[in-house]
Coordinates of C-alpha atoms in Angstrom, one line a residue:
X1 CA 0.1 -25.3 5.6
X2 CA -0.4 -23.1 2.8
X3 CA 1.4 -19.7 2.9
X4 CA -1.0 -16.6 3.0
X5 CA 0.0 -13.6 0.2
X6 CA -1.4 -10.5 0.7
X7 CA -1.2 -7.9 -2.3
X8 CA 2.2 -7.0 -3.5
X9 CA 3.9 -10.0 -1.5
X10 CA 6.6 -12.1 -3.7
X11 CA 8.1 -15.5 -3.2
X12 CA 10.4 -18.0 -4.9
X13 CA 8.4 -20.9 -6.0
X14 CA 11.5 -23.1 -4.8
X15 CA 10.5 -21.9 -1.1
X16 CA 6.9 -23.1 -1.7
X17 CA 7.5 -26.5 -3.6
X18 CA 9.9 -28.6 -4.6
X19 CA 7.2 -29.3 -7.8
X20 CA 7.4 -27.9 -11.0
X21 CA 3.9 -29.5 -11.9
X22 CA 1.3 -27.0 -10.5
X23 CA -2.3 -26.7 -10.3
X24 CA -3.5 -23.0 -10.3
X25 CA -7.1 -22.4 -8.9
X26 CA -9.2 -19.4 -9.3
X27 CA -12.5 -18.9 -7.1
X28 CA -14.4 -15.6 -7.9
X29 CA -17.8 -14.8 -8.0
X30 CA -20.6 -12.1 -7.3
X31 CA -24.2 -11.6 -7.8
X32 CA -25.2 -11.3 -11.2
X33 CA -21.5 -11.5 -12.8
X34 CA -20.1 -13.9 -15.1
X35 CA -16.1 -14.1 -15.3
X36 CA -13.8 -14.7 -18.2
X37 CA -10.5 -16.0 -16.2
X38 CA -7.5 -16.2 -18.7
X39 CA -3.8 -16.7 -18.6
X40 CA -1.2 -14.8 -20.5
X41 CA 2.2 -15.9 -21.4
X42 CA 4.4 -12.9 -21.6
X43 CA 8.0 -12.0 -23.2
X44 CA 10.8 -10.3 -21.2
X45 CA 9.2 -7.0 -22.0
X46 CA 6.1 -8.4 -20.7
X47 CA 4.2 -8.2 -23.9
X48 CA 2.3 -11.0 -25.7
X49 CA 4.5 -11.5 -28.5
X50 CA 2.8 -14.8 -29.5
X51 CA -0.8 -15.1 -29.3
X52 CA -0.8 -18.8 -28.9
X53 CA 0.3 -18.5 -25.3
X54 CA -2.9 -16.7 -24.4
X55 CA -4.8 -19.5 -22.8
X56 CA -8.4 -18.9 -22.3
X57 CA -11.8 -20.5 -22.9
X58 CA -11.3 -20.1 -26.7
X59 CA -7.6 -21.4 -26.8
X60 CA -7.1 -23.9 -23.8
X61 CA -3.8 -24.7 -23.9
X62 CA -0.3 -23.4 -25.4
X63 CA 1.8 -25.3 -28.3
X64 CA 3.7 -27.8 -25.9
X65 CA 0.9 -27.9 -23.5
X66 CA 3.0 -26.4 -20.6
X67 CA 0.0 -24.2 -19.6
X68 CA -3.7 -26.0 -20.0
X69 CA -6.8 -24.7 -19.0
X70 CA -8.8 -27.3 -16.9
X71 CA -12.2 -26.1 -16.4
X72 CA -13.7 -25.5 -12.8
X73 CA -13.2 -28.2 -10.2
X74 CA -12.6 -29.0 -6.3
X75 CA -14.5 -25.5 -5.4
X76 CA -12.4 -23.5 -8.2
X77 CA -14.2 -21.2 -10.6
X78 CA -11.6 -22.0 -12.8
X79 CA -8.3 -23.7 -12.9
X80 CA -4.9 -24.3 -14.7
X81 CA -2.2 -26.5 -15.1
X82 CA 1.3 -25.1 -15.4
X83 CA 4.4 -27.5 -16.2
X84 CA 7.4 -25.0 -15.3
X85 CA 10.0 -27.0 -16.7
X86 CA 8.1 -27.3 -20.0
X87 CA 7.4 -23.6 -20.7
X88 CA 9.7 -22.1 -23.8
X89 CA 12.7 -19.7 -22.7
X90 CA 11.2 -16.7 -24.6
X91 CA 8.1 -16.9 -22.1
X92 CA 9.1 -15.3 -18.9
X93 CA 6.1 -14.5 -17.2
X94 CA 2.6 -16.1 -16.6
X95 CA -0.1 -13.4 -15.6
X96 CA -3.6 -14.7 -14.4
X97 CA -6.6 -12.5 -15.2
X98 CA -10.1 -12.2 -14.4
X99 CA -12.4 -9.8 -16.5
X100 CA -16.0 -9.6 -16.1
X101 CA -18.2 -10.6 -19.2
X102 CA -21.1 -7.7 -19.2
X103 CA -22.0 -5.1 -17.0
X104 CA -20.5 -4.9 -13.2
X105 CA -17.7 -4.0 -11.4
X106 CA -14.9 -5.8 -9.2
X107 CA -16.1 -4.0 -6.5
X108 CA -19.0 -6.2 -6.6
X109 CA -17.6 -9.6 -6.2
X110 CA -17.6 -11.7 -2.9
X111 CA -14.6 -13.2 -1.0
X112 CA -12.0 -14.9 -3.4
X113 CA -8.8 -16.2 -3.9
X114 CA -5.9 -17.8 -6.3
X115 CA -4.1 -20.5 -5.0
X116 CA -1.3 -23.1 -5.8
X117 CA -1.4 -26.8 -5.4
X118 CA 1.4 -28.9 -5.8
X119 CA 1.6 -32.9 -5.3
X120 CA -2.2 -32.5 -4.0
X121 CA -1.2 -29.8 -1.1
X122 CA -2.0 -26.5 -1.5
X123 CA 1.2 -24.4 -0.9
X124 CA 0.0 -20.8 -1.4
X125 CA -2.8 -18.7 -1.3
X126 CA -3.7 -15.3 -2.3
X127 CA -7.1 -14.0 -1.0
X128 CA -9.2 -11.0 -2.0
X129 CA -12.6 -9.1 -2.0
X130 CA -14.5 -6.7 -3.5
X131 CA -13.5 -3.8 -0.9
X132 CA -10.0 -3.8 -2.7
X133 CA -11.5 -2.6 -6.0
X134 CA -13.5 0.3 -7.1
X135 CA -14.9 0.6 -10.6
X136 CA -12.4 -2.0 -12.1
X137 CA -13.7 -4.5 -14.8
X138 CA -10.5 -6.7 -15.3
X139 CA -7.9 -7.6 -12.8
X140 CA -4.4 -9.1 -12.9
X141 CA -4.5 -11.5 -9.9
X142 CA -1.1 -13.0 -9.7
X143 CA 1.9 -13.6 -11.9
X144 CA 4.6 -16.3 -12.1
X145 CA 7.8 -14.5 -13.4
X146 CA 11.4 -15.6 -14.3
X147 CA 14.1 -13.9 -12.6
X148 CA 16.9 -16.0 -12.2
X149 CA 14.3 -18.5 -10.8
X150 CA 10.6 -18.8 -11.1
X151 CA 8.7 -16.7 -8.5
X152 CA 4.8 -16.1 -7.5
X153 CA 3.9 -12.2 -6.7
X154 CA 0.1 -11.6 -5.6
X155 CA -0.5 -8.6 -7.9
X156 CA -4.3 -7.5 -7.3
X157 CA -4.6 -4.7 -10.1
X158 CA -7.2 -3.8 -12.2
X159 CA -8.1 -2.0 -15.2
X160 CA -11.5 -0.1 -16.1
X161 CA -11.6 -0.9 -19.4
X162 CA -12.2 -4.7 -19.2
X163 CA -10.6 -7.4 -21.5
X164 CA -9.6 -4.7 -24.0
X165 CA -7.5 -2.3 -21.2
X166 CA -5.7 -5.7 -20.8
X167 CA -5.0 -6.9 -23.9
X168 CA -3.9 -3.6 -24.8
X169 CA -1.8 -3.3 -21.7
X170 CA 0.1 -6.6 -22.6
X171 CA 0.6 -5.2 -26.2
X172 CA -2.5 -7.6 -27.6
X173 CA -4.8 -6.2 -30.5
X174 CA -8.4 -6.3 -30.2
X175 CA -10.0 -8.0 -32.9
X176 CA -12.7 -6.8 -34.8
X177 CA -16.4 -8.4 -33.7
X178 CA -17.3 -11.4 -35.9
X179 CA -19.6 -14.6 -35.7
X180 CA -17.1 -17.0 -33.7
X181 CA -16.5 -20.6 -35.2
X182 CA -17.5 -23.4 -32.9
X183 CA -14.8 -23.6 -30.3
X184 CA -13.2 -26.9 -29.1
X185 CA -14.7 -28.3 -26.1
X186 CA -12.8 -27.6 -22.6
X187 CA -11.4 -30.7 -21.2
X188 CA -13.6 -32.2 -18.4
X189 CA -13.1 -30.9 -15.0
X190 CA -10.3 -33.1 -13.3
X191 CA -9.2 -34.3 -16.8
X192 CA -5.4 -34.1 -17.1
X193 CA -4.6 -33.4 -13.6
X194 CA -2.8 -36.3 -12.1
X195 CA -1.3 -35.9 -8.6
X196 CA -0.9 -32.4 -8.8
X197 CA -4.4 -31.6 -8.5
X198 CA -5.7 -30.5 -5.5
X199 CA -7.8 -32.4 -2.8
X200 CA -11.3 -31.8 -2.3
X201 CA -12.1 -28.7 -0.7
X202 CA -12.1 -29.4 3.0
X203 CA -13.5 -25.9 4.4
X204 CA -16.9 -24.5 3.5
X205 CA -16.5 -22.8 0.2
X206 CA -17.9 -19.0 -0.2
X207 CA -21.6 -18.6 -1.1
X208 CA -21.2 -18.3 -4.7
X209 CA -19.0 -21.1 -5.3
X210 CA -20.2 -25.0 -5.8
X211 CA -21.5 -26.7 -2.7
X212 CA -19.3 -28.8 -0.7
X213 CA -18.8 -32.2 -1.7
X214 CA -20.7 -31.6 -4.9
X215 CA -19.3 -33.0 -8.3
X216 CA -17.3 -30.7 -10.1
X217 CA -19.9 -29.0 -12.9
X218 CA -19.3 -30.0 -16.3
X219 CA -17.8 -27.9 -19.2
X220 CA -20.0 -25.4 -21.0
X221 CA -19.8 -25.3 -24.6
X222 CA -18.7 -21.6 -26.4
X223 CA -21.7 -19.5 -25.7
X224 CA -23.0 -16.8 -23.8
X225 CA -22.6 -17.9 -20.1
X226 CA -25.5 -19.5 -18.5
X227 CA -26.9 -18.5 -15.6
X228 CA -25.8 -20.4 -12.4
X229 CA -27.9 -23.5 -11.6
X230 CA -30.6 -22.8 -9.0
X231 CA -29.3 -25.7 -7.0
X232 CA -26.8 -22.8 -5.6
X233 CA -29.6 -21.0 -3.5
X234 CA -28.8 -17.7 -4.6
X235 CA -29.4 -17.6 -8.3
X236 CA -32.6 -15.8 -10.1
X237 CA -35.0 -17.8 -12.3
X238 CA -33.9 -17.6 -16.1
X239 CA -34.4 -14.3 -17.5
X240 CA -34.6 -12.3 -14.2
X241 CA -32.6 -9.6 -12.8
X242 CA -30.9 -10.8 -9.5
X243 CA -32.2 -8.2 -6.7
X244 CA -29.1 -6.7 -4.8
X245 CA -27.8 -8.4 -1.7
X246 CA -30.0 -7.1 1.4
X247 CA -28.0 -5.5 4.2
X248 CA -27.3 -7.6 7.2
X249 CA -29.4 -7.0 10.3
X250 CA -27.8 -4.3 12.3
X251 CA -27.7 -4.7 16.0
X252 CA -28.0 -0.8 16.1
X253 CA -31.9 -1.3 14.6
X254 CA -32.8 -3.6 17.8
X255 CA -35.0 -2.0 20.6
X256 CA -32.8 -0.3 23.1
X257 CA -32.8 -1.8 26.5
X258 CA -32.4 0.4 29.5
X259 CA -30.2 -1.4 32.2
X260 CA -31.4 -1.2 35.7
X261 CA -29.5 1.4 37.8
X262 CA -29.3 -0.8 40.8
X263 CA -27.6 -4.3 40.4
X264 CA -29.6 -7.5 40.8
X265 CA -30.2 -8.5 44.4
X266 CA -29.0 -5.1 45.8
X267 CA -31.1 -3.2 47.9
X268 CA -32.2 0.1 46.1
X269 CA -30.4 3.2 47.6
X270 CA -32.7 6.0 49.3
X271 CA -33.9 8.6 47.1
X272 CA -31.4 11.4 46.1
X273 CA -31.7 14.7 47.1
X274 CA -33.5 17.5 44.9
X275 CA -32.1 17.8 41.4
X276 CA -30.5 21.4 40.5
X277 CA -32.7 23.8 38.7
X278 CA -33.2 22.9 34.8
X279 CA -32.7 26.2 33.7
X280 CA -29.1 26.1 34.8
X281 CA -26.6 25.5 31.5
X282 CA -24.3 23.4 33.1
X283 CA -26.6 21.4 35.3
X284 CA -27.2 17.9 33.3
X285 CA -30.4 15.8 33.5
X286 CA -30.9 14.1 36.5
X287 CA -29.4 10.7 36.2
X288 CA -31.7 7.6 36.1
X289 CA -33.9 9.1 33.3
X290 CA -33.1 8.8 29.5
X291 CA -35.2 11.2 28.5
X292 CA -36.3 15.1 29.6
X293 CA -39.7 14.6 31.7
X294 CA -42.7 16.7 30.1
X295 CA -44.0 17.0 33.6
X296 CA -42.7 16.2 37.3
X297 CA -42.5 12.6 37.7
X298 CA -41.9 10.4 41.0
X299 CA -38.3 8.7 40.3
X300 CA -38.0 5.0 39.7
X301 CA -34.7 4.4 40.8
X302 CA -32.5 7.5 41.1
X303 CA -28.8 7.4 41.0
X304 CA -27.3 8.1 44.8
X305 CA -25.5 11.0 45.2
X306 CA -21.8 10.8 44.7
X307 CA -19.8 9.1 47.5
X308 CA -22.8 6.8 48.5
X309 CA -20.3 3.9 47.6
X310 CA -20.8 3.3 44.0
X311 CA -17.7 2.7 42.1
X312 CA -18.1 5.1 39.3
X313 CA -20.5 8.1 39.8
X314 CA -22.8 9.0 36.8
X315 CA -21.5 12.0 34.4
X316 CA -22.2 15.2 35.3
X317 CA -21.6 15.2 39.0
X318 CA -18.3 16.5 39.1
X319 CA -16.5 14.7 36.7
X320 CA -16.1 14.7 32.6
X321 CA -17.9 12.5 30.6
X322 CA -16.3 9.9 28.5
X323 CA -15.1 10.7 25.0
X324 CA -18.0 10.6 22.5
X325 CA -20.9 10.2 25.3
X326 CA -23.3 13.2 25.5
X327 CA -23.3 14.7 29.5
X328 CA -26.2 13.0 31.5
X329 CA -26.5 10.0 28.8
X330 CA -26.6 6.5 30.2
X331 CA -23.6 4.7 28.4
X332 CA -25.3 2.4 25.7
X333 CA -28.6 4.1 25.9
X334 CA -29.9 6.1 22.4
X335 CA -30.5 9.9 23.2
X336 CA -33.9 11.5 22.8
X337 CA -35.0 11.8 19.3
X338 CA -32.1 10.1 17.6
X339 CA -32.7 7.4 14.9
X340 CA -32.5 3.7 15.6
X341 CA -29.3 2.3 14.1
X342 CA -27.6 5.9 14.0
X343 CA -24.1 6.1 15.0
X344 CA -23.7 7.7 18.0
X345 CA -19.7 8.1 18.2
X346 CA -17.4 9.0 15.6
X347 CA -15.8 5.8 15.7
X348 CA -12.5 4.4 14.5
X349 CA -12.7 5.9 10.7
X350 CA -13.7 9.2 12.0
X351 CA -10.9 9.3 14.5
X352 CA -8.1 8.4 12.1
X353 CA -9.8 10.5 9.3
X354 CA -7.0 13.1 9.8
X355 CA -4.3 10.8 9.2
X356 CA -5.7 9.5 5.9
X357 CA -3.3 9.1 2.8
X358 CA -3.2 12.5 0.9
X359 CA -3.5 11.5 -2.8
X360 CA -2.8 14.4 -5.4
X361 CA -2.1 12.7 -8.7
X362 CA 1.4 13.9 -8.6
X363 CA 4.6 12.1 -8.8
X364 CA 5.9 13.4 -5.4
X365 CA 3.6 14.0 -2.5
X366 CA 4.3 15.0 1.2
X367 CA 1.9 12.9 3.4
X368 CA 3.2 14.7 6.6
X369 CA 6.2 16.4 7.8
X370 CA 7.9 13.2 8.0
X371 CA 7.0 10.8 5.3
X372 CA 6.7 11.3 1.6
X373 CA 5.1 9.0 -1.4
X374 CA 6.3 8.6 -4.6
X375 CA 4.0 7.2 -7.6
X376 CA 6.1 5.3 -10.1
X377 CA 4.1 5.1 -12.2
X378 CA 4.0 8.6 -13.2
X379 CA 7.0 9.7 -15.2
X380 CA 7.8 6.3 -15.9
X381 CA 11.5 6.4 -14.2
X382 CA 13.0 4.6 -11.3
X383 CA 13.7 6.1 -7.8
X384 CA 17.0 5.8 -6.0
X385 CA 16.4 5.8 -2.0
X386 CA 18.4 5.4 0.9
X387 CA 18.5 1.7 1.9
X388 CA 15.9 0.7 4.6
X389 CA 13.7 4.1 4.2
X390 CA 10.7 2.3 2.7
X391 CA 7.9 1.9 5.1
X392 CA 4.9 0.7 2.7
X393 CA 4.3 0.2 -0.8
X394 CA 1.1 -0.7 -3.1
X395 CA 1.0 -2.1 -6.7
X396 CA 3.7 -3.8 -8.3
X397 CA 7.2 -2.5 -7.0
X398 CA 10.8 -4.3 -7.6
X399 CA 13.7 -2.8 -5.1
X400 CA 17.1 -4.1 -6.0
X401 CA 20.7 -2.9 -4.6
X402 CA 22.1 0.2 -6.3
X403 CA 25.9 -0.3 -6.2
X404 CA 28.3 2.6 -6.8
X405 CA 31.0 0.7 -8.1
X406 CA 34.6 0.0 -7.1
X407 CA 35.3 3.5 -8.0
X408 CA 32.5 5.0 -6.4
X409 CA 32.9 3.2 -3.1
X410 CA 36.7 4.6 -2.8
X411 CA 35.7 8.1 -3.6
X412 CA 32.8 7.6 -0.9
X413 CA 35.1 6.2 1.8
X414 CA 38.0 9.1 1.0
X415 CA 35.5 11.5 0.9
X416 CA 32.6 10.4 3.4
X417 CA 30.0 11.3 1.1
X418 CA 29.4 7.6 0.0
X419 CA 25.4 7.1 -0.1
X420 CA 23.8 3.4 0.6
X421 CA 21.0 3.4 -2.3
X422 CA 18.0 1.0 -3.6
X423 CA 16.4 1.3 -6.8
X424 CA 12.7 1.5 -6.9
X425 CA 11.1 0.3 -10.1
X426 CA 7.6 -0.7 -11.5
X427 CA 4.1 0.3 -11.0
X428 CA 3.0 1.4 -7.8
X429 CA 3.5 4.0 -4.6
X430 CA 6.1 3.8 -2.2
X431 CA 6.1 5.5 1.0
X432 CA 9.5 6.7 2.4
X433 CA 11.0 8.1 5.9
X434 CA 13.8 7.5 8.4
X435 CA 14.6 8.0 11.8
X436 CA 11.5 10.4 12.3
X437 CA 13.5 13.2 10.3
X438 CA 11.8 15.9 8.7
X439 CA 11.3 15.5 5.2
X440 CA 11.5 18.4 2.4
X441 CA 11.3 17.3 -1.6
X442 CA 12.8 19.9 -3.8
X443 CA 12.1 20.0 -7.3
X444 CA 15.0 21.0 -9.9
X445 CA 14.3 22.6 -13.2
X446 CA 17.7 22.2 -14.9
X447 CA 19.3 23.7 -11.9
X448 CA 21.5 22.6 -9.1
X449 CA 21.8 22.3 -5.4
X450 CA 24.8 20.9 -3.0
X451 CA 23.7 18.5 -0.2
X452 CA 25.4 16.6 2.1
X453 CA 25.0 12.9 1.6
X454 CA 23.9 12.4 5.1
X455 CA 20.8 14.7 4.5
X456 CA 19.6 12.6 1.1
X457 CA 16.9 10.6 1.5
X458 CA 15.8 9.8 -2.0
X459 CA 15.9 11.3 -5.7
X460 CA 14.8 10.6 -9.2
X461 CA 17.4 8.5 -11.1
X462 CA 17.2 11.2 -13.8
X463 CA 19.4 13.5 -11.8
X464 CA 23.1 13.6 -12.0
X465 CA 25.1 13.7 -8.8
X466 CA 29.0 13.8 -8.0
X467 CA 31.1 14.4 -5.1
X468 CA 32.1 18.3 -5.0
X469 CA 35.7 19.5 -3.3
X470 CA 35.3 22.5 -0.9
X471 CA 38.9 23.8 -0.6
X472 CA 40.2 25.2 2.3
X473 CA 43.8 25.6 4.3
X474 CA 44.2 24.3 7.5
X475 CA 41.6 21.4 7.3
X476 CA 43.4 17.9 8.0
X477 CA 43.3 16.5 4.4
X478 CA 42.7 19.8 2.7
X479 CA 39.2 20.0 1.8
X480 CA 35.4 19.1 2.8
X481 CA 33.3 17.4 0.4
X482 CA 29.2 17.7 -0.3
X483 CA 27.3 15.9 -3.1
X484 CA 26.1 18.3 -5.7
X485 CA 22.8 17.3 -7.8
X486 CA 21.7 19.0 -11.1
X487 CA 19.2 18.2 -13.9
X488 CA 15.3 18.0 -14.0
X489 CA 13.9 15.8 -11.3
X490 CA 13.2 15.8 -7.5
X491 CA 15.3 15.1 -4.6
X492 CA 14.0 14.6 -0.9
X493 CA 16.0 16.2 1.7
X494 CA 16.1 15.2 5.3
X495 CA 16.8 17.6 8.4
X496 CA 16.7 17.1 12.2
X497 CA 14.1 19.6 13.3
X498 CA 12.5 22.5 11.2
X499 CA 15.1 24.0 8.9
X500 CA 16.0 27.9 8.6
X501 CA 16.4 29.2 4.7
X502 CA 19.0 32.2 4.5
X503 CA 19.7 34.2 1.6
X504 CA 23.9 34.2 0.9
X505 CA 25.3 37.9 1.6
X506 CA 29.4 38.5 1.7
X507 CA 29.1 37.9 5.5
X508 CA 27.2 34.5 5.8
X509 CA 29.0 31.9 7.9
X510 CA 27.7 28.5 8.9
X511 CA 29.0 25.9 10.8
X512 CA 29.7 23.0 8.6
X513 CA 27.8 20.3 11.0
X514 CA 24.5 22.2 10.6
X515 CA 24.7 23.2 7.2
X516 CA 22.1 21.0 5.2
X517 CA 22.4 22.0 1.8
X518 CA 23.0 25.2 -0.4
X519 CA 22.5 26.7 -4.0
X520 CA 25.1 25.2 -6.4
X521 CA 26.0 28.5 -7.7
X522 CA 27.3 30.0 -4.4
X523 CA 31.0 29.8 -3.6
X524 CA 31.7 28.2 -0.7
X525 CA 35.3 28.4 1.2
X526 CA 36.6 27.7 4.8
X527 CA 36.8 30.6 7.4
X528 CA 40.2 31.7 8.0
X529 CA 39.3 33.1 11.4
X530 CA 39.3 29.1 12.8
X531 CA 41.6 27.2 13.8
X532 CA 41.4 23.4 13.6
X533 CA 42.1 21.5 17.1
X534 CA 42.1 18.0 17.5
X535 CA 40.5 18.0 20.9
X536 CA 38.8 20.8 22.8
X537 CA 40.9 22.7 25.8
X538 CA 39.4 24.7 28.6
X539 CA 38.1 27.9 27.0
X540 CA 37.7 26.8 23.4
X541 CA 34.3 27.8 22.0
X542 CA 33.7 24.3 20.3
X543 CA 33.1 25.7 17.1
X544 CA 35.7 24.0 14.6
X545 CA 35.0 24.9 11.1
X546 CA 32.8 27.4 9.5
X547 CA 31.9 27.7 6.1
X548 CA 31.7 31.0 4.4
X549 CA 29.2 31.8 1.4
X550 CA 29.8 34.0 -1.4
X551 CA 28.0 34.3 -4.3
X552 CA 25.2 36.4 -6.5
X553 CA 22.1 37.7 -5.2
X554 CA 19.2 34.8 -5.1
X555 CA 21.6 32.1 -3.8
X556 CA 20.8 30.6 -0.3
X557 CA 22.1 28.2 2.4
X558 CA 19.7 25.8 4.3
X559 CA 20.8 24.9 8.3
X560 CA 19.0 22.9 10.9
X561 CA 18.9 23.1 14.4
X562 CA 21.3 20.0 14.8
X563 CA 24.8 19.4 14.3
X564 CA 25.2 16.3 12.7

């Protein structure tokens, strides 16, 4: 069974198949759209340093034939043959891309996929559709990349500028417009595809693909793309502009049928008492009528009064109507004057509107009190975050272990200021949170701040940090310790509850277990009025160590309503 991938998912190819002779098929299409599907062979810097490894319709294979363009076959719009053990060492990544030839946007495409087949069996599939894109005209669909072993990543990242933007992204040069020379014919569908080629498509292909069981289309010469054959069923006649696809028939556009108030086979109840006057502001319309009557009418089948034996009395008689329903309205009935097909309730999208992502275009964005988002593409520098703090990420992001080294581990164990960190790199957005604590991004502009390692969630790698010693007499070990961060960047501090920021005065004392952070310019000493006790005794206050802050005006201390 093929392994299903979503955008951002990665896996070792050896975990998918033991083979190295692979078939890569791409299925993509849309009404009136024509696509160029290519493969870029990139070096360790992800640059197209050798144009011979740009495999596309005008260059169907690499020099040693480790990458070959096979054409359309087995229900795929385009296909490739990749022999991993033949790829030269200078090629570290293969990026499979699709670009629109002419007008159009990727949001117009239908359901598509990129799949990997080995030994005639599909082992991986990344499915996508137009709802994942907006104005992009070129998309990187998936990558084979070498990181100690060959791996596969589902990318799904687009460019508005089309093929030119894609070439510039990979360091290639856009050639000037000139008359193209006659291109060598593409290999015929199925040629050069032995046992690694995929079997015939078992499931019904998408509407824009070749019909199931039909022979593979013949390769086309190097010329402007021809219209899709009329046998497809959806293609317009030559030269005609294809009409936009019509909307699916809406169930809300059908006539509304009011269900009978009396169940089938049941005896109609006796008439209800006279309804309340219509002039009362809180009285609902009498039940059993979908529309307010213009003149007194004989009731057809009025609802019985409360307590008559019906399991659920109608709204308006002593109970609150369900959320989103108008008082007096029969469930499922369209109110008077409402157009057919108009939504009658907020729905899921409206209910979740208040929780939508907050985009700002900045590097660090606070989504709510307990979650932040960092955009790694802004600033171009990695982020160090507490291990396990990632709750979601989008785009192409790599996570790696950030070790402190032997000396760092010794210092961390001795001082209690050890941070278990991971490095986040790439192009994408990472959402961070931990244990439902409140998060506070703090931007440093060449200044400094002291924060306990326990209260650090994430920070820019550009910041310098070190363990700072707080001297004090009578403290076991002779000192307390904290982390000091300096430089230019952002640090995210976490607190248990809403913190309080106080200015530092000569008489500012704080419990060391409740202190979160303070300005690096502040002088901190241990209060001499407190004696250290190993165990509390009857009558002890329980306040073991206090810190006294001394500093120039402008310094601050941050405390939280919680003791670590």
